[in-house]
Amino acid sequence: MRNIVQRYCPVSESLDESLKQMKAIRSGKMQKKTWRELKRELQEDDGVKK
């Protein structure tokens, strides 16, 4: 049995967004985040606190 998972956006759109973020980080317009900072931010968005 195959499970089909729906994506929230096409892979190409996700890649384009990632490349835009990389360019913004390299040009100094966006701040780099560590894995821990990203994880904490995602947990706050979900309402989970640790």
JSON list of N, CA and C in Angstrom, two decimals:
[
{"chain": "A", "resi": 1, "resn": "MET", "atom": "N", "xyz": [0.84, -1.18, 0.00]},
{"chain": "A", "resi": 1, "resn": "MET", "atom": "CA", "xyz": [0.00, 0.00, 0.00]},
{"chain": "A", "resi": 1, "resn": "MET", "atom": "C", "xyz": [0.89, 1.25, 0.00]},
{"chain": "A", "resi": 2, "resn": "ARG", "atom": "N", "xyz": [0.58, 2.18, -0.87]},
{"chain": "A", "resi": 2, "resn": "ARG", "atom": "CA", "xyz": [1.37, 3.40, -0.96]},
{"chain": "A", "resi": 2, "resn": "ARG", "atom": "C", "xyz": [0.65, 4.55, -0.28]},
{"chain": "A", "resi": 3, "resn": "ASN", "atom": "N", "xyz": [1.38, 5.27, 0.50]},
{"chain": "A", "resi": 3, "resn": "ASN", "atom": "CA", "xyz": [0.84, 6.48, 1.11]},
{"chain": "A", "resi": 3, "resn": "ASN", "atom": "C", "xyz": [1.27, 7.67, 0.26]},
{"chain": "A", "resi": 4, "resn": "ILE", "atom": "N", "xyz": [0.34, 8.50, -0.08]},
{"chain": "A", "resi": 4, "resn": "ILE", "atom": "CA", "xyz": [0.64, 9.69, -0.86]},
{"chain": "A", "resi": 4, "resn": "ILE", "atom": "C", "xyz": [0.56, 10.89, 0.08]},
{"chain": "A", "resi": 5, "resn": "VAL", "atom": "N", "xyz": [1.67, 11.63, 0.12]},
{"chain": "A", "resi": 5, "resn": "VAL", "atom": "CA", "xyz": [1.75, 12.79, 1.00]},
{"chain": "A", "resi": 5, "resn": "VAL", "atom": "C", "xyz": [1.61, 14.05, 0.17]},
{"chain": "A", "resi": 6, "resn": "GLN", "atom": "N", "xyz": [0.73, 14.91, 0.56]},
{"chain": "A", "resi": 6, "resn": "GLN", "atom": "CA", "xyz": [0.53, 16.18, -0.13]},
{"chain": "A", "resi": 6, "resn": "GLN", "atom": "C", "xyz": [1.52, 17.22, 0.40]},
{"chain": "A", "resi": 7, "resn": "ARG", "atom": "N", "xyz": [2.19, 17.90, -0.48]},
{"chain": "A", "resi": 7, "resn": "ARG", "atom": "CA", "xyz": [3.09, 18.99, -0.09]},
{"chain": "A", "resi": 7, "resn": "ARG", "atom": "C", "xyz": [2.32, 20.30, -0.08]},
{"chain": "A", "resi": 8, "resn": "TYR", "atom": "N", "xyz": [2.76, 21.21, 0.78]},
{"chain": "A", "resi": 8, "resn": "TYR", "atom": "CA", "xyz": [2.11, 22.51, 0.85]},
{"chain": "A", "resi": 8, "resn": "TYR", "atom": "C", "xyz": [2.45, 23.40, -0.34]},
{"chain": "A", "resi": 9, "resn": "CYS", "atom": "N", "xyz": [3.56, 23.07, -1.02]},
{"chain": "A", "resi": 9, "resn": "CYS", "atom": "CA", "xyz": [3.93, 23.80, -2.23]},
{"chain": "A", "resi": 9, "resn": "CYS", "atom": "C", "xyz": [4.80, 22.90, -3.09]},
{"chain": "A", "resi": 10, "resn": "PRO", "atom": "N", "xyz": [4.95, 23.22, -4.36]},
{"chain": "A", "resi": 10, "resn": "PRO", "atom": "CA", "xyz": [5.80, 22.40, -5.23]},
{"chain": "A", "resi": 10, "resn": "PRO", "atom": "C", "xyz": [7.27, 22.48, -4.80]},
{"chain": "A", "resi": 11, "resn": "VAL", "atom": "N", "xyz": [8.03, 21.45, -5.10]},
{"chain": "A", "resi": 11, "resn": "VAL", "atom": "CA", "xyz": [9.44, 21.40, -4.74]},
{"chain": "A", "resi": 11, "resn": "VAL", "atom": "C", "xyz": [10.20, 22.58, -5.35]},
{"chain": "A", "resi": 12, "resn": "SER", "atom": "N", "xyz": [9.89, 22.93, -6.58]},
{"chain": "A", "resi": 12, "resn": "SER", "atom": "CA", "xyz": [10.59, 24.03, -7.25]},
{"chain": "A", "resi": 12, "resn": "SER", "atom": "C", "xyz": [10.35, 25.35, -6.52]},
{"chain": "A", "resi": 13, "resn": "GLU", "atom": "N", "xyz": [9.14, 25.55, -6.02]},
{"chain": "A", "resi": 13, "resn": "GLU", "atom": "CA", "xyz": [8.82, 26.77, -5.28]},
{"chain": "A", "resi": 13, "resn": "GLU", "atom": "C", "xyz": [9.58, 26.81, -3.95]},
{"chain": "A", "resi": 14, "resn": "SER", "atom": "N", "xyz": [9.67, 25.68, -3.29]},
{"chain": "A", "resi": 14, "resn": "SER", "atom": "CA", "xyz": [10.40, 25.58, -2.04]},
{"chain": "A", "resi": 14, "resn": "SER", "atom": "C", "xyz": [11.89, 25.87, -2.26]},
{"chain": "A", "resi": 15, "resn": "LEU", "atom": "N", "xyz": [12.45, 25.33, -3.33]},
{"chain": "A", "resi": 15, "resn": "LEU", "atom": "CA", "xyz": [13.85, 25.57, -3.66]},
{"chain": "A", "resi": 15, "resn": "LEU", "atom": "C", "xyz": [14.10, 27.04, -3.98]},
{"chain": "A", "resi": 16, "resn": "ASP", "atom": "N", "xyz": [13.22, 27.65, -4.75]},
{"chain": "A", "resi": 16, "resn": "ASP", "atom": "CA", "xyz": [13.35, 29.08, -5.08]},
{"chain": "A", "resi": 16, "resn": "ASP", "atom": "C", "xyz": [13.37, 29.92, -3.80]},
{"chain": "A", "resi": 17, "resn": "GLU", "atom": "N", "xyz": [12.48, 29.61, -2.86]},
{"chain": "A", "resi": 17, "resn": "GLU", "atom": "CA", "xyz": [12.41, 30.36, -1.61]},
{"chain": "A", "resi": 17, "resn": "GLU", "atom": "C", "xyz": [13.70, 30.18, -0.80]},
{"chain": "A", "resi": 18, "resn": "SER", "atom": "N", "xyz": [14.22, 28.97, -0.77]},
{"chain": "A", "resi": 18, "resn": "SER", "atom": "CA", "xyz": [15.47, 28.70, -0.05]},
{"chain": "A", "resi": 18, "resn": "SER", "atom": "C", "xyz": [16.64, 29.48, -0.66]},
{"chain": "A", "resi": 19, "resn": "LEU", "atom": "N", "xyz": [16.69, 29.53, -1.98]},
{"chain": "A", "resi": 19, "resn": "LEU", "atom": "CA", "xyz": [17.77, 30.27, -2.64]},
{"chain": "A", "resi": 19, "resn": "LEU", "atom": "C", "xyz": [17.66, 31.77, -2.37]},
{"chain": "A", "resi": 20, "resn": "LYS", "atom": "N", "xyz": [16.44, 32.29, -2.33]},
{"chain": "A", "resi": 20, "resn": "LYS", "atom": "CA", "xyz": [16.24, 33.71, -2.00]},
{"chain": "A", "resi": 20, "resn": "LYS", "atom": "C", "xyz": [16.72, 33.99, -0.58]},
{"chain": "A", "resi": 21, "resn": "GLN", "atom": "N", "xyz": [16.43, 33.08, 0.35]},
{"chain": "A", "resi": 21, "resn": "GLN", "atom": "CA", "xyz": [16.87, 33.25, 1.73]},
{"chain": "A", "resi": 21, "resn": "GLN", "atom": "C", "xyz": [18.39, 33.19, 1.83]},
{"chain": "A", "resi": 22, "resn": "MET", "atom": "N", "xyz": [19.03, 32.29, 1.09]},
{"chain": "A", "resi": 22, "resn": "MET", "atom": "CA", "xyz": [20.49, 32.20, 1.09]},
{"chain": "A", "resi": 22, "resn": "MET", "atom": "C", "xyz": [21.12, 33.49, 0.59]},
{"chain": "A", "resi": 23, "resn": "LYS", "atom": "N", "xyz": [20.57, 34.05, -0.48]},
{"chain": "A", "resi": 23, "resn": "LYS", "atom": "CA", "xyz": [21.09, 35.31, -1.02]},
{"chain": "A", "resi": 23, "resn": "LYS", "atom": "C", "xyz": [20.93, 36.43, -0.01]},
{"chain": "A", "resi": 24, "resn": "ALA", "atom": "N", "xyz": [19.79, 36.47, 0.68]},
{"chain": "A", "resi": 24, "resn": "ALA", "atom": "CA", "xyz": [19.54, 37.51, 1.67]},
{"chain": "A", "resi": 24, "resn": "ALA", "atom": "C", "xyz": [20.51, 37.38, 2.84]},
{"chain": "A", "resi": 25, "resn": "ILE", "atom": "N", "xyz": [20.81, 36.17, 3.27]},
{"chain": "A", "resi": 25, "resn": "ILE", "atom": "CA", "xyz": [21.76, 35.95, 4.36]},
{"chain": "A", "resi": 25, "resn": "ILE", "atom": "C", "xyz": [23.15, 36.39, 3.93]},
{"chain": "A", "resi": 26, "resn": "ARG", "atom": "N", "xyz": [23.55, 36.03, 2.74]},
{"chain": "A", "resi": 26, "resn": "ARG", "atom": "CA", "xyz": [24.89, 36.38, 2.25]},
{"chain": "A", "resi": 26, "resn": "ARG", "atom": "C", "xyz": [25.06, 37.89, 2.06]},
{"chain": "A", "resi": 27, "resn": "SER", "atom": "N", "xyz": [23.98, 38.57, 1.71]},
{"chain": "A", "resi": 27, "resn": "SER", "atom": "CA", "xyz": [24.08, 40.02, 1.50]},
{"chain": "A", "resi": 27, "resn": "SER", "atom": "C", "xyz": [23.87, 40.80, 2.80]},
{"chain": "A", "resi": 28, "resn": "GLY", "atom": "N", "xyz": [23.55, 40.09, 3.89]},
{"chain": "A", "resi": 28, "resn": "GLY", "atom": "CA", "xyz": [23.40, 40.74, 5.19]},
{"chain": "A", "resi": 28, "resn": "GLY", "atom": "C", "xyz": [22.00, 41.26, 5.48]},
{"chain": "A", "resi": 29, "resn": "LYS", "atom": "N", "xyz": [21.06, 40.97, 4.62]},
{"chain": "A", "resi": 29, "resn": "LYS", "atom": "CA", "xyz": [19.69, 41.44, 4.81]},
{"chain": "A", "resi": 29, "resn": "LYS", "atom": "C", "xyz": [18.89, 40.54, 5.75]},
{"chain": "A", "resi": 30, "resn": "MET", "atom": "N", "xyz": [19.40, 39.33, 5.95]},
{"chain": "A", "resi": 30, "resn": "MET", "atom": "CA", "xyz": [18.72, 38.36, 6.80]},
{"chain": "A", "resi": 30, "resn": "MET", "atom": "C", "xyz": [19.77, 37.75, 7.73]},
{"chain": "A", "resi": 31, "resn": "GLN", "atom": "N", "xyz": [19.39, 37.56, 8.99]},
{"chain": "A", "resi": 31, "resn": "GLN", "atom": "CA", "xyz": [20.33, 37.03, 9.96]},
{"chain": "A", "resi": 31, "resn": "GLN", "atom": "C", "xyz": [20.38, 35.51, 9.91]},
{"chain": "A", "resi": 32, "resn": "LYS", "atom": "N", "xyz": [21.59, 34.96, 10.07]},
{"chain": "A", "resi": 32, "resn": "LYS", "atom": "CA", "xyz": [21.75, 33.51, 10.13]},
{"chain": "A", "resi": 32, "resn": "LYS", "atom": "C", "xyz": [21.15, 33.01, 11.44]},
{"chain": "A", "resi": 33, "resn": "LYS", "atom": "N", "xyz": [20.66, 31.78, 11.42]},
{"chain": "A", "resi": 33, "resn": "LYS", "atom": "CA", "xyz": [20.12, 31.15, 12.63]},
{"chain": "A", "resi": 33, "resn": "LYS", "atom": "C", "xyz": [20.80, 29.81, 12.82]},
{"chain": "A", "resi": 34, "resn": "THR", "atom": "N", "xyz": [21.06, 29.49, 14.08]},
{"chain": "A", "resi": 34, "resn": "THR", "atom": "CA", "xyz": [21.57, 28.16, 14.38]},
{"chain": "A", "resi": 34, "resn": "THR", "atom": "C", "xyz": [20.40, 27.20, 14.39]},
{"chain": "A", "resi": 35, "resn": "TRP", "atom": "N", "xyz": [20.71, 25.91, 14.40]},
{"chain": "A", "resi": 35, "resn": "TRP", "atom": "CA", "xyz": [19.66, 24.89, 14.44]},
{"chain": "A", "resi": 35, "resn": "TRP", "atom": "C", "xyz": [18.82, 25.07, 15.71]},
{"chain": "A", "resi": 36, "resn": "ARG", "atom": "N", "xyz": [19.45, 25.37, 16.83]},
{"chain": "A", "resi": 36, "resn": "ARG", "atom": "CA", "xyz": [18.71, 25.54, 18.09]},
{"chain": "A", "resi": 36, "resn": "ARG", "atom": "C", "xyz": [17.77, 26.73, 18.03]},
{"chain": "A", "resi": 37, "resn": "GLU", "atom": "N", "xyz": [18.23, 27.83, 17.43]},
{"chain": "A", "resi": 37, "resn": "GLU", "atom": "CA", "xyz": [17.36, 29.01, 17.29]},
{"chain": "A", "resi": 37, "resn": "GLU", "atom": "C", "xyz": [16.16, 28.70, 16.40]},
{"chain": "A", "resi": 38, "resn": "LEU", "atom": "N", "xyz": [16.39, 28.01, 15.30]},
{"chain": "A", "resi": 38, "resn": "LEU", "atom": "CA", "xyz": [15.30, 27.64, 14.41]},
{"chain": "A", "resi": 38, "resn": "LEU", "atom": "C", "xyz": [14.31, 26.71, 15.10]},
{"chain": "A", "resi": 39, "resn": "LYS", "atom": "N", "xyz": [14.83, 25.72, 15.81]},
{"chain": "A", "resi": 39, "resn": "LYS", "atom": "CA", "xyz": [13.98, 24.76, 16.52]},
{"chain": "A", "resi": 39, "resn": "LYS", "atom": "C", "xyz": [13.13, 25.48, 17.57]},
{"chain": "A", "resi": 40, "resn": "ARG", "atom": "N", "xyz": [13.74, 26.38, 18.33]},
{"chain": "A", "resi": 40, "resn": "ARG", "atom": "CA", "xyz": [13.01, 27.14, 19.35]},
{"chain": "A", "resi": 40, "resn": "ARG", "atom": "C", "xyz": [11.92, 27.99, 18.71]},
{"chain": "A", "resi": 41, "resn": "GLU", "atom": "N", "xyz": [12.23, 28.63, 17.60]},
{"chain": "A", "resi": 41, "resn": "GLU", "atom": "CA", "xyz": [11.26, 29.46, 16.89]},
{"chain": "A", "resi": 41, "resn": "GLU", "atom": "C", "xyz": [10.08, 28.63, 16.38]},
{"chain": "A", "resi": 42, "resn": "LEU", "atom": "N", "xyz": [10.37, 27.45, 15.82]},
{"chain": "A", "resi": 42, "resn": "LEU", "atom": "CA", "xyz": [9.30, 26.58, 15.32]},
{"chain": "A", "resi": 42, "resn": "LEU", "atom": "C", "xyz": [8.43, 26.07, 16.46]},
{"chain": "A", "resi": 43, "resn": "GLN", "atom": "N", "xyz": [9.04, 25.76, 17.60]},
{"chain": "A", "resi": 43, "resn": "GLN", "atom": "CA", "xyz": [8.27, 25.30, 18.75]},
{"chain": "A", "resi": 43, "resn": "GLN", "atom": "C", "xyz": [7.37, 26.41, 19.28]},
{"chain": "A", "resi": 44, "resn": "GLU", "atom": "N", "xyz": [7.86, 27.64, 19.28]},
{"chain": "A", "resi": 44, "resn": "GLU", "atom": "CA", "xyz": [7.04, 28.77, 19.72]},
{"chain": "A", "resi": 44, "resn": "GLU", "atom": "C", "xyz": [5.86, 28.97, 18.79]},
{"chain": "A", "resi": 45, "resn": "ASP", "atom": "N", "xyz": [6.09, 28.79, 17.50]},
{"chain": "A", "resi": 45, "resn": "ASP", "atom": "CA", "xyz": [4.99, 28.92, 16.53]},
{"chain": "A", "resi": 45, "resn": "ASP", "atom": "C", "xyz": [3.93, 27.85, 16.75]},
{"chain": "A", "resi": 46, "resn": "ASP", "atom": "N", "xyz": [4.37, 26.67, 17.17]},
{"chain": "A", "resi": 46, "resn": "ASP", "atom": "CA", "xyz": [3.43, 25.56, 17.42]},
{"chain": "A", "resi": 46, "resn": "ASP", "atom": "C", "xyz": [2.82, 25.64, 18.81]},
{"chain": "A", "resi": 47, "resn": "GLY", "atom": "N", "xyz": [3.32, 26.54, 19.66]},
{"chain": "A", "resi": 47, "resn": "GLY", "atom": "CA", "xyz": [2.80, 26.66, 21.01]},
{"chain": "A", "resi": 47, "resn": "GLY", "atom": "C", "xyz": [3.41, 25.67, 21.98]},
{"chain": "A", "resi": 48, "resn": "VAL", "atom": "N", "xyz": [4.52, 25.06, 21.61]},
{"chain": "A", "resi": 48, "resn": "VAL", "atom": "CA", "xyz": [5.21, 24.09, 22.47]},
{"chain": "A", "resi": 48, "resn": "VAL", "atom": "C", "xyz": [6.36, 24.82, 23.15]},
{"chain": "A", "resi": 49, "resn": "LYS", "atom": "N", "xyz": [6.44, 24.68, 24.47]},
{"chain": "A", "resi": 49, "resn": "LYS", "atom": "CA", "xyz": [7.55, 25.31, 25.19]},
{"chain": "A", "resi": 49, "resn": "LYS", "atom": "C", "xyz": [8.36, 24.24, 25.89]},
{"chain": "A", "resi": 50, "resn": "LYS", "atom": "N", "xyz": [9.68, 24.39, 25.81]},
{"chain": "A", "resi": 50, "resn": "LYS", "atom": "CA", "xyz": [10.59, 23.47, 26.51]},
{"chain": "A", "resi": 50, "resn": "LYS", "atom": "C", "xyz": [11.60, 24.26, 27.26]}
]
